[in-house]
Amino acid sequence: MTAIERESMEYDVVIVGAGPAGLAAAIRLKQLDPDLSVVLLEKGSEVGAHILSGAVLDPCGLDALLPDWRGMDAPIRTPVTEDHFYLLGPSGQVRIPNWPMPKLMSNHGNYIVSMANVCRWLATVAEGLGVEVFPGMACSELVLDGDRVVGVVAGEFGREADGTPGPGYEPGMELRGKYVFLAEGVRGSLSKQAIAKYGLSDGHEPQKFGLGMKEIWEIDPARHRPGKVVHTMGWPLGGNAGGGSFLYHAEDNQVLVGFVVHLNYRNPYVFPYMEFQRLKHHPLIADVLAGGKRVAYGARAISEGGWQSIPKLTFPGGALLGCSAGLVNVPRIKGNHNAMLSGIAAAEAAHAAIAAGRAGDELVGYEAAVREGPIARDLKPVRNVKPMWSKWGLWASLGLGGLDMWTRSLTGLGLFGTLKHGKTDAAATGEAKDFAPIDYPKPDGVLSFDRLTNVAFSFTNHEESQPCHLRLRDPSAPIAVNLPKYAEPAQRYCPAGVYEVLRDEEGSNPRFQINFQNCVHCKTCDIKDPSQNIDWTTPQGGDGPNYPNM
Ligand SMILES: Cc1cc2nc3c(=O)[nH]c(=O)nc-3n(C[C@H](O)[C@H](O)[C@H](O)COP(=O)(O)OP(=O)(O)OC[C@H]3O[C@@H](n4cnc5c(N)ncnc54)[C@H](O)[C@@H]3O)c2cc1C
Ligand code: SF4
């Protein structure tokens, strides 16, 4: 095969991904030296189109980046006014008072936001400083020079379904930089390659994940309490899986209702999407949504491994930022502040290196800043909550995890050292023969919806004539291995109904179908497939969900 000829452009720093991490890095670079050339590449049709977060924002990252943001017309207008935490049973709830919770769990001083809108606003700030922001540019390959990452390929369009260049084929460009920042968010496709190539996870615990699903509802103004934050645990998951819900009263009579299911569940019959739909029938949630309408839906994985799962952050010529490195504080369900802090730290390290005449080496100063600075102080005290939950269940994680957090925040010393996560989420999946199928109630079309109806509210679009971006390493594995052994869980874990097992009229001849057009880029299949047979790769730039204010 002949090598593809591409034009290339040179920058000081190339940044992949316009989430809070990539945007913070771009802005800090230009603040430090307006003459640095910085390009920010985003696969969504516009900045924000692929951003999905809760979100309650801890503004510490923004305070560090733009200390005057409160006077800058930022879309951050709803301070948290009430903070409630409940344990749910099937028809009732018990409120856990706030006083026994460690201070780090408090949402006082935080804001309910749409991170998609915050990112749109940050992109205007970045552009104002001279950053070249290119949405609709999916970065599909790392460009290497020997062992060093020197750039990325972005903007390849027009391949036929079989992968050959079509009539309108555009080869894309090589965007080359002295340093390349991978700020792709959770389970980034280039980050996954860099982690494997440079062994960045060697010696660290495996990364853990949850699947977060979210709907935006416009509700009856009489039921709306701007600034109110509600978190729940318990029903409907029970012992089937770990996880919990959030309900945030945002501005304009909107509530943001979401559900996170930890992806280390064993029972392959668990159907995370249907668990979310069931949750909305609980009286605590149903009362808020009554008479309202769902206006948007989406899903995205969230990293949950925390401190012990952070891989080595640098490689020759580049670095992992934000949730590409998994910087979420799990009990706080917050990662946006650490994403921004990591972007700032990476920018400062790259600026110092470039000012000293260096290029393409490892930014050791960045690694040190993350492991010794504010991100470490945020993540270290909560490091045992997730492994306790996985090993001993919800009650142990609430009791022992709470005690461990209190002890660490008071004395700096924990009771349990650093607990391990053990298996990957894929390896945690049990065999179907050891579990019974779960009977989920049918959606009622009022509070709960079937998957395909909801996917329409993610405004997802993929050019149909392109190659399927969900690549099976072994095309026979779904039917030959996953179906008999795990009842092919892709049918259930995908929140967009992309994977189906079709049969003929007699119910025989199963075959695996991938409706890639529906993919909302959550990355769950890449994480949870028990055979680790699915590689999520980038489709054409601009394709995917078109989230409004997720
Ligand atoms: C359901 C849910 C609820 C959450 N709630 C909260 C909360 O309340 N508060 C909080 O602080 N955090 C919350 N988080 C976590 C928070 O959203 C993440 O920590 C944060 O988004 C990480 O930022 P990031 O910049 O690293 O990645 P992202 O925000 O994921 O941004 C990455 C960007 O890179 C782009 N991209 C990826 N790959 C490529 C590529 N190859 N080429 C071009 N572009 C690419 C993506 O399209 C995306 O725009 C939540 C997460 C979820 C899923
Ligand atoms: S195909 Fe994979 S990445 Fe796409 S929505 Fe389904 S689980 Fe998520």
XYZ file of C-alpha atoms and ligand atoms in Angstrom:
611
model
C 0.000 0.000 0.000
C 1.371 3.451 -0.867
C 1.831 5.869 2.000
C -0.762 8.652 2.056
C 0.649 12.083 1.175
C -0.557 14.742 3.568
C 0.119 18.401 4.067
C 1.523 19.228 7.435
C 1.422 22.273 9.684
C 3.822 23.043 12.506
C 2.818 24.380 15.908
C 4.468 24.732 19.259
C 1.723 22.704 20.949
C -0.970 20.499 19.406
C -3.931 19.724 21.686
C -6.410 16.915 20.964
C -9.820 17.518 22.539
C -11.656 20.716 23.485
C -12.946 19.640 26.874
C -12.053 21.491 30.070
C -8.540 19.946 30.099
C -7.606 20.861 26.513
C -9.169 24.307 26.719
C -7.423 25.135 30.003
C -4.089 24.024 28.514
C -4.611 26.164 25.405
C -5.593 29.246 27.402
C -2.694 28.921 29.873
C -0.144 28.515 27.048
C -1.292 31.770 25.453
C -1.426 33.547 28.822
C 2.195 32.548 29.417
C 3.427 33.515 25.950
C 1.113 35.041 23.326
C 3.683 34.155 20.647
C 3.336 30.407 21.151
C 1.412 28.767 18.316
C -1.301 26.519 19.720
C -3.892 24.451 17.866
C -6.880 22.794 19.533
C -8.602 19.978 17.593
C -12.102 18.755 18.440
C -14.040 15.891 16.835
C -17.474 17.343 17.649
C -19.234 19.478 15.029
C -18.647 22.431 17.392
C -16.943 22.786 20.749
C -19.383 21.401 23.333
C -21.214 19.044 20.937
C -19.561 15.989 22.551
C -19.336 17.275 26.107
C -21.453 15.461 28.675
C -20.976 16.038 32.379
C -23.301 16.360 35.453
C -22.422 18.971 36.332
C -21.697 20.483 39.673
C -18.537 22.478 39.080
C -15.939 23.075 41.771
C -14.591 26.404 40.495
C -11.042 25.905 41.853
C -9.721 25.031 38.376
C -11.358 28.057 36.815
C -10.141 30.291 39.649
C -6.590 29.197 38.835
C -7.069 29.707 35.079
C -9.141 32.879 34.893
C -9.265 34.518 38.338
C -11.654 37.197 36.985
C -14.142 34.744 35.466
C -16.985 36.022 37.655
C -16.868 39.294 35.703
C -16.537 37.666 32.283
C -20.160 36.703 31.488
C -19.388 33.022 31.977
C -22.379 30.638 31.725
C -21.915 29.805 35.414
C -24.887 31.384 37.119
C -26.463 28.850 39.467
C -24.720 28.497 42.839
C -25.559 25.359 44.794
C -28.127 26.266 47.446
C -29.192 22.868 48.831
C -27.308 19.583 48.966
C -29.258 16.382 49.704
C -28.099 12.795 49.788
C -30.568 9.868 49.975
C -30.502 6.110 50.210
C -33.375 4.804 48.117
C -35.621 1.805 48.644
C -38.184 0.774 45.992
C -40.790 3.295 47.146
C -39.175 5.420 49.836
C -35.927 7.013 50.898
C -33.810 7.859 53.914
C -31.952 11.160 53.916
C -28.327 10.954 55.093
C -27.618 14.174 56.985
C -24.759 16.348 55.727
C -22.950 16.691 59.084
C -21.250 13.237 59.169
C -19.798 13.783 55.666
C -16.187 14.996 55.417
C -15.856 18.642 54.361
C -14.527 17.641 50.938
C -17.993 16.265 50.113
C -19.690 19.641 50.616
C -20.988 21.438 47.543
C -20.995 24.826 49.222
C -19.349 27.316 46.817
C -19.916 25.088 43.771
C -22.137 25.802 40.743
C -24.643 23.835 38.693
C -23.576 24.244 35.068
C -23.768 22.850 31.571
C -20.129 21.934 30.894
C -20.914 21.965 27.169
C -21.769 25.658 27.496
C -18.790 26.300 29.776
C -16.547 24.746 27.107
C -18.183 26.822 24.348
C -17.440 29.927 26.406
C -13.852 28.821 27.173
C -13.335 28.290 23.424
C -14.219 31.949 22.779
C -11.714 32.963 25.476
C -9.068 30.728 23.843
C -9.780 32.131 20.383
C -9.598 35.656 21.789
C -6.060 34.850 22.953
C -5.098 33.558 19.509
C -5.534 29.793 19.895
C -6.527 28.143 16.595
C -9.648 26.156 17.537
C -10.752 23.632 14.888
C -13.975 21.720 15.576
C -15.064 18.918 13.221
C -11.491 17.570 13.230
C -11.270 13.983 14.479
C -7.685 13.036 15.310
C -7.340 9.519 13.997
C -3.617 8.697 14.239
C -0.524 9.585 16.201
C 2.377 10.749 14.022
C 5.666 9.262 15.207
C 9.275 10.100 14.513
C 11.192 7.121 15.830
C 9.983 6.672 19.378
C 8.656 10.189 19.725
C 5.130 11.513 19.153
C 5.478 14.542 16.886
C 1.884 15.169 15.871
C -1.504 13.783 14.911
C -3.441 13.139 11.723
C -6.738 15.024 11.723
C -9.552 15.683 9.306
C -9.483 12.607 7.111
C -12.824 12.412 5.258
C -14.480 10.403 2.542
C -13.456 6.779 2.894
C -15.916 4.200 1.552
C -17.494 1.621 3.848
C -14.755 -0.877 2.894
C -12.048 1.603 3.916
C -10.883 2.545 0.414
C -10.731 6.256 -0.487
C -14.006 7.401 -2.097
C -14.436 10.044 -4.842
C -14.450 12.966 -2.398
C -11.575 11.594 -0.318
C -9.645 14.136 1.777
C -6.511 12.712 3.380
C -6.550 15.186 6.249
C -3.467 16.926 7.612
C -0.585 16.232 9.888
C -0.608 18.731 12.717
C 2.877 18.629 14.179
C 4.023 20.137 17.446
C 6.965 20.343 19.801
C 4.544 18.766 22.280
C 1.259 16.922 21.721
C -1.342 16.962 24.499
C -3.937 14.184 24.506
C -6.981 15.690 26.229
C -9.564 13.309 24.751
C -11.432 12.634 27.983
C -12.226 9.203 29.300
C -10.885 6.230 27.255
C -9.444 8.430 24.528
C -8.707 6.457 21.365
C -5.234 7.974 20.805
C -4.588 7.963 24.540
C -5.312 4.227 24.592
C -2.653 3.749 21.896
C -0.125 5.912 23.745
C -0.811 4.099 27.045
C -0.193 0.749 25.341
C 2.813 1.856 23.267
C 4.692 3.443 26.156
C 3.472 1.058 28.888
C 2.089 4.047 30.821
C -0.177 1.898 33.005
C 2.548 -0.589 33.924
C 2.940 -0.710 37.679
C -0.345 1.127 38.242
C -3.761 -0.254 39.097
C -6.084 -0.761 36.114
C -8.361 2.162 35.270
C -11.979 1.661 36.411
C -15.045 3.184 34.836
C -18.718 3.907 35.207
C -21.323 4.519 32.522
C -23.105 7.829 33.024
C -26.448 8.450 31.336
C -28.184 11.793 31.498
C -31.405 13.484 30.467
C -32.302 17.160 30.552
C -35.910 17.870 31.529
C -37.912 21.065 31.394
C -40.153 20.890 34.423
C -43.119 22.610 36.012
C -41.731 25.881 37.500
C -43.580 25.102 40.751
C -41.344 22.046 41.213
C -38.114 23.800 40.276
C -35.611 24.844 42.966
C -32.600 26.432 41.197
C -29.382 25.411 42.939
C -30.751 22.221 44.533
C -28.474 19.186 44.316
C -29.732 15.657 45.017
C -27.667 12.473 44.983
C -29.011 8.972 45.592
C -27.690 5.444 46.044
C -29.361 2.074 46.571
C -32.483 1.272 44.529
C -32.855 0.271 41.717
C -29.398 -1.308 41.436
C -29.409 -3.141 44.758
C -26.758 -5.874 44.698
C -26.602 -6.079 40.891
C -24.123 -3.248 40.436
C -22.669 -0.186 42.155
C -23.734 3.300 41.170
C -26.110 6.123 41.924
C -28.098 9.013 40.568
C -27.917 12.786 40.435
C -30.632 15.386 40.036
C -29.495 18.978 39.653
C -31.889 21.932 39.396
C -30.200 24.150 36.782
C -31.366 27.468 35.338
C -34.416 28.071 33.094
C -36.673 25.486 34.800
C -34.397 22.671 33.686
C -33.311 19.699 35.777
C -30.388 17.470 34.884
C -31.160 13.899 35.872
C -28.547 11.211 35.499
C -27.472 7.784 36.581
C -24.012 6.238 36.830
C -23.574 2.456 36.798
C -20.135 1.147 37.766
C -18.899 -0.985 34.904
C -17.357 -3.660 37.125
C -20.735 -5.416 37.445
C -20.594 -9.186 37.221
C -24.099 -10.104 36.062
C -23.988 -9.815 32.252
C -27.788 -9.400 32.211
C -27.538 -5.973 33.892
C -29.020 -3.383 31.528
C -27.671 0.002 32.687
C -29.997 2.019 30.454
C -33.090 0.267 31.813
C -31.856 0.783 35.386
C -31.755 4.511 34.635
C -35.254 4.455 33.183
C -36.511 2.578 36.246
C -34.915 5.116 38.587
C -37.139 7.904 37.237
C -40.222 6.081 38.554
C -39.051 6.441 42.147
C -41.378 8.937 43.889
C -38.426 11.185 44.843
C -37.546 11.685 41.172
C -40.982 11.199 39.579
C -42.451 14.020 41.695
C -39.908 16.478 40.278
C -40.379 15.355 36.660
C -44.214 15.155 36.782
C -45.730 17.224 33.974
C -42.302 17.982 32.505
C -40.699 16.887 29.251
C -37.340 15.344 28.402
C -35.511 17.599 25.965
C -32.110 15.897 25.647
C -30.429 12.561 26.285
C -26.821 11.388 26.223
C -24.296 9.036 27.749
C -20.580 9.033 28.490
C -18.253 6.838 30.491
C -16.641 8.330 33.588
C -13.278 7.281 34.995
C -13.445 5.895 38.529
C -10.013 4.399 39.261
C -8.790 7.540 41.033
C -5.342 8.023 42.513
C -3.968 4.496 42.199
C -5.027 4.159 38.545
C -3.397 7.326 37.204
C -0.939 6.105 34.570
C 2.449 7.657 33.925
C 1.409 10.967 32.393
C 4.180 11.692 29.925
C 5.814 10.053 26.934
C 8.401 11.370 24.492
C 6.781 14.404 22.881
C 3.510 14.462 24.761
C 1.280 14.018 27.766
C -2.112 12.728 28.910
C -4.420 15.384 30.356
C -7.689 15.340 32.297
C -9.795 12.210 32.050
C -7.477 10.703 29.446
C -5.469 10.135 32.627
C -8.582 9.502 34.791
C -8.565 12.409 37.262
C -12.126 12.061 38.645
C -12.730 12.254 42.381
C -15.278 9.423 42.642
C -17.156 10.194 45.895
C -17.434 13.849 44.836
C -18.372 12.782 41.241
C -16.179 15.602 40.025
C -13.431 15.713 37.450
C -13.851 19.024 35.640
C -11.769 20.961 38.175
C -8.893 18.449 37.974
C -9.149 18.389 34.166
C -8.565 22.154 34.158
C -5.796 21.960 36.764
C -4.029 19.284 34.712
C -4.332 21.435 31.576
C -2.769 24.358 33.433
C 0.076 22.188 34.779
C 0.814 20.640 31.363
C 0.835 24.091 29.729
C 3.245 25.452 32.326
C 5.613 22.515 31.823
C 5.506 22.831 28.017
C 6.012 26.590 28.163
C 9.081 26.188 30.402
C 10.470 23.478 28.106
C 9.972 25.484 24.919
C 11.418 28.619 26.555
C 14.509 26.537 27.402
C 14.812 25.477 23.755
C 13.598 21.925 24.311
C 11.170 19.939 22.144
C 9.850 16.409 22.043
C 11.185 15.202 25.386
C 9.157 14.130 28.422
C 7.515 16.888 30.450
C 8.613 15.590 33.837
C 7.578 18.846 35.487
C 3.974 18.118 34.523
C 4.029 14.669 36.107
C 5.464 16.123 39.312
C 2.871 18.918 39.406
C -0.004 16.411 39.189
C 1.450 13.970 41.692
C 2.414 16.583 44.285
C 0.007 19.496 43.726
C -3.712 20.231 44.193
C -4.866 17.244 42.102
C -3.008 14.876 44.420
C -4.473 16.620 47.464
C -7.958 16.132 46.000
C -7.595 12.493 44.973
C -5.384 10.900 47.626
C -7.801 11.211 50.577
C -10.615 9.429 48.680
C -8.501 6.704 47.097
C -10.108 3.810 48.984
C -13.796 4.605 48.465
C -14.092 2.900 45.092
C -12.110 -0.283 45.926
C -14.093 -0.650 49.178
C -17.347 -0.361 47.282
C -16.198 -2.937 44.696
C -14.957 -5.405 47.310
C -17.421 -5.008 50.175
C -20.466 -3.187 48.770
C -22.266 0.092 49.316
C -22.569 -0.023 53.112
C -18.884 -0.733 53.687
C -17.885 2.037 51.309
C -20.198 4.500 53.085
C -19.050 3.488 56.581
C -15.390 2.516 56.198
C -14.822 4.815 53.214
C -16.279 7.730 55.215
C -14.081 6.859 58.214
C -11.001 6.608 55.994
C -11.782 10.001 54.387
C -12.324 11.620 57.810
C -9.081 10.183 59.217
C -7.107 11.265 56.187
C -8.579 14.755 56.145
C -7.884 15.218 59.907
C -4.507 13.516 60.280
C -3.245 13.023 56.725
C -2.997 9.296 57.497
C -5.439 6.625 56.359
C -6.527 3.402 58.051
C -6.179 1.121 55.056
C -3.106 2.213 53.087
C -3.915 2.166 49.369
C -6.366 -0.564 48.382
C -6.142 -2.227 44.998
C -8.877 -2.386 42.357
C -7.881 -5.807 41.033
C -9.521 -6.765 37.753
C -10.398 -4.571 34.802
C -14.128 -3.935 34.305
C -14.110 -6.243 31.271
C -12.528 -9.084 33.271
C -15.039 -8.569 36.098
C -17.912 -9.719 33.857
C -19.297 -13.076 35.010
C -20.652 -15.888 32.878
C -24.333 -15.948 31.959
C -24.785 -19.485 33.329
C -24.180 -18.158 36.852
C -26.913 -15.493 36.686
C -30.596 -15.195 35.906
C -31.897 -12.714 33.313
C -33.369 -9.541 34.853
C -36.945 -8.599 34.010
C -37.058 -4.842 33.418
C -40.396 -2.999 33.290
C -41.354 -1.626 29.891
C -40.862 2.161 29.548
C -44.175 4.048 29.876
C -43.331 6.758 27.299
C -44.026 9.459 29.896
C -41.253 9.185 32.484
C -39.277 6.395 30.846
C -38.432 5.839 27.175
C -37.040 3.112 24.978
C -33.429 3.522 23.894
C -33.983 4.460 20.288
C -36.534 7.123 21.138
C -34.083 8.607 23.602
C -31.121 8.423 21.196
C -33.063 10.744 18.891
C -32.705 13.331 21.685
C -28.903 13.104 21.481
C -29.154 14.518 17.939
C -26.576 11.977 16.790
C -25.582 11.768 13.158
C -22.957 9.712 11.310
C -22.340 9.710 7.565
C -23.561 6.220 6.675
C -21.193 5.515 3.784
C -18.017 5.587 5.913
C -16.317 2.568 7.509
C -17.800 1.420 10.820
C -15.748 3.124 13.533
C -16.431 0.294 16.011
C -13.780 -2.215 14.985
C -13.973 -5.864 15.967
C -10.523 -7.432 16.342
C -12.156 -10.836 15.735
C -15.484 -10.489 13.875
C -16.561 -13.967 14.996
C -16.118 -13.367 18.751
C -19.528 -11.757 19.497
C -21.447 -14.844 18.334
C -18.829 -17.568 18.883
C -17.659 -16.457 22.342
C -19.705 -13.641 23.869
C -23.157 -15.003 23.073
C -22.798 -18.463 24.629
C -20.588 -17.341 27.486
C -21.958 -13.892 28.435
C -25.324 -13.700 26.597
C -23.543 -10.997 24.496
C -23.809 -8.097 26.974
C -23.158 -5.474 24.253
C -26.890 -5.700 23.535
C -27.505 -4.242 26.995
C -24.504 -2.156 28.077
C -24.574 0.111 25.019
C -26.781 3.092 25.992
C -27.586 3.789 22.339
C -28.684 0.344 21.149
C -25.823 0.088 18.659
C -25.267 -3.648 19.092
C -27.940 -6.218 18.263
C -28.012 -9.985 17.972
C -30.431 -10.703 15.117
C -31.921 -14.115 14.397
C -34.052 -15.524 11.622
C -37.778 -16.157 12.084
C -37.254 -19.506 13.815
C -34.920 -17.854 16.318
C -31.816 -19.545 14.905
C -28.727 -18.318 12.986
C -27.740 -15.505 15.345
C -25.728 -12.715 13.768
C -24.170 -9.594 15.219
C -25.275 -6.217 13.884
C -23.571 -2.885 14.602
C -25.753 0.195 14.038
C -22.787 2.550 14.278
C -24.867 5.533 13.158
C -26.423 5.630 16.663
C -23.147 5.720 18.588
C -23.004 8.550 21.150
C -19.239 8.129 21.695
C -19.573 7.033 25.332
C -16.741 4.423 24.944
C -18.468 1.787 27.095
C -18.049 -0.996 24.505
C -14.298 -0.377 24.335
C -14.204 -0.723 28.135
C -16.705 -3.454 29.027
C -16.590 -6.013 26.195
C -15.522 -9.141 28.121
C -13.446 -10.350 25.154
C -11.806 -6.907 24.751
C -12.595 -7.286 21.091
C -14.004 -3.811 20.322
C -11.794 -0.860 19.472
C -13.598 2.467 19.396
C -11.949 4.575 16.682
C -12.840 8.050 15.451
C -15.501 8.371 12.747
C -15.332 11.360 10.399
C -14.963 14.692 12.166
C -18.234 16.384 13.068
C -20.084 13.070 13.332
C -21.529 11.803 16.600
C -23.886 13.430 19.058
C -24.850 17.075 18.840
C -25.521 17.761 22.481
C -27.110 21.118 23.215
C -26.266 21.924 26.842
C -25.105 18.588 28.302
C -22.525 11.411 33.780
C -21.343 12.209 34.248
C -21.500 13.133 35.275
C -20.416 13.872 35.703
N -20.630 14.820 36.665
C -19.624 15.656 37.002
C -19.874 16.751 37.880
O -21.001 16.957 38.336
N -18.841 17.558 38.183
C -17.576 17.350 37.676
O -16.671 18.133 37.972
N -17.316 16.316 36.849
C -18.307 15.476 36.494
N -18.076 14.458 35.609
C -16.682 14.212 35.142
C -16.256 15.235 34.107
O -17.243 15.359 33.109
C -14.930 14.830 33.496
O -13.991 14.696 34.528
C -14.466 15.872 32.481
O -15.353 15.919 31.393
C -13.067 15.561 31.967
O -12.673 16.595 31.099
P -11.690 16.309 29.877
O -11.386 17.629 29.283
O -10.581 15.461 30.339
O -12.521 15.405 28.862
P -13.922 15.648 28.124
O -14.750 16.617 28.861
O -14.479 14.314 27.855
O -13.504 16.332 26.740
C -12.780 15.635 25.769
C -13.024 16.263 24.416
O -12.107 15.684 23.487
C -12.778 15.359 22.283
N -12.062 14.261 21.659
C -11.899 13.010 22.160
N -11.140 12.263 21.323
C -10.833 13.050 20.268
C -10.077 12.824 19.083
N -9.437 11.679 18.864
N -9.995 13.836 18.188
C -10.584 15.039 18.427
N -11.319 15.291 19.553
C -11.423 14.317 20.471
C -14.172 14.998 22.751
O -15.107 15.111 21.690
C -14.419 16.007 23.866
O -14.973 17.196 23.381
C -19.132 13.691 35.137
C -18.972 12.768 34.100
C -20.068 12.042 33.651
C -19.887 11.084 32.512
S -21.241 1.818 20.409
Fe -19.890 1.905 22.194
S -19.241 4.039 22.314
Fe -20.989 3.971 20.935
S -22.732 4.412 22.249
Fe -22.550 2.174 22.190
S -21.265 1.621 23.920
Fe -21.070 3.841 23.603
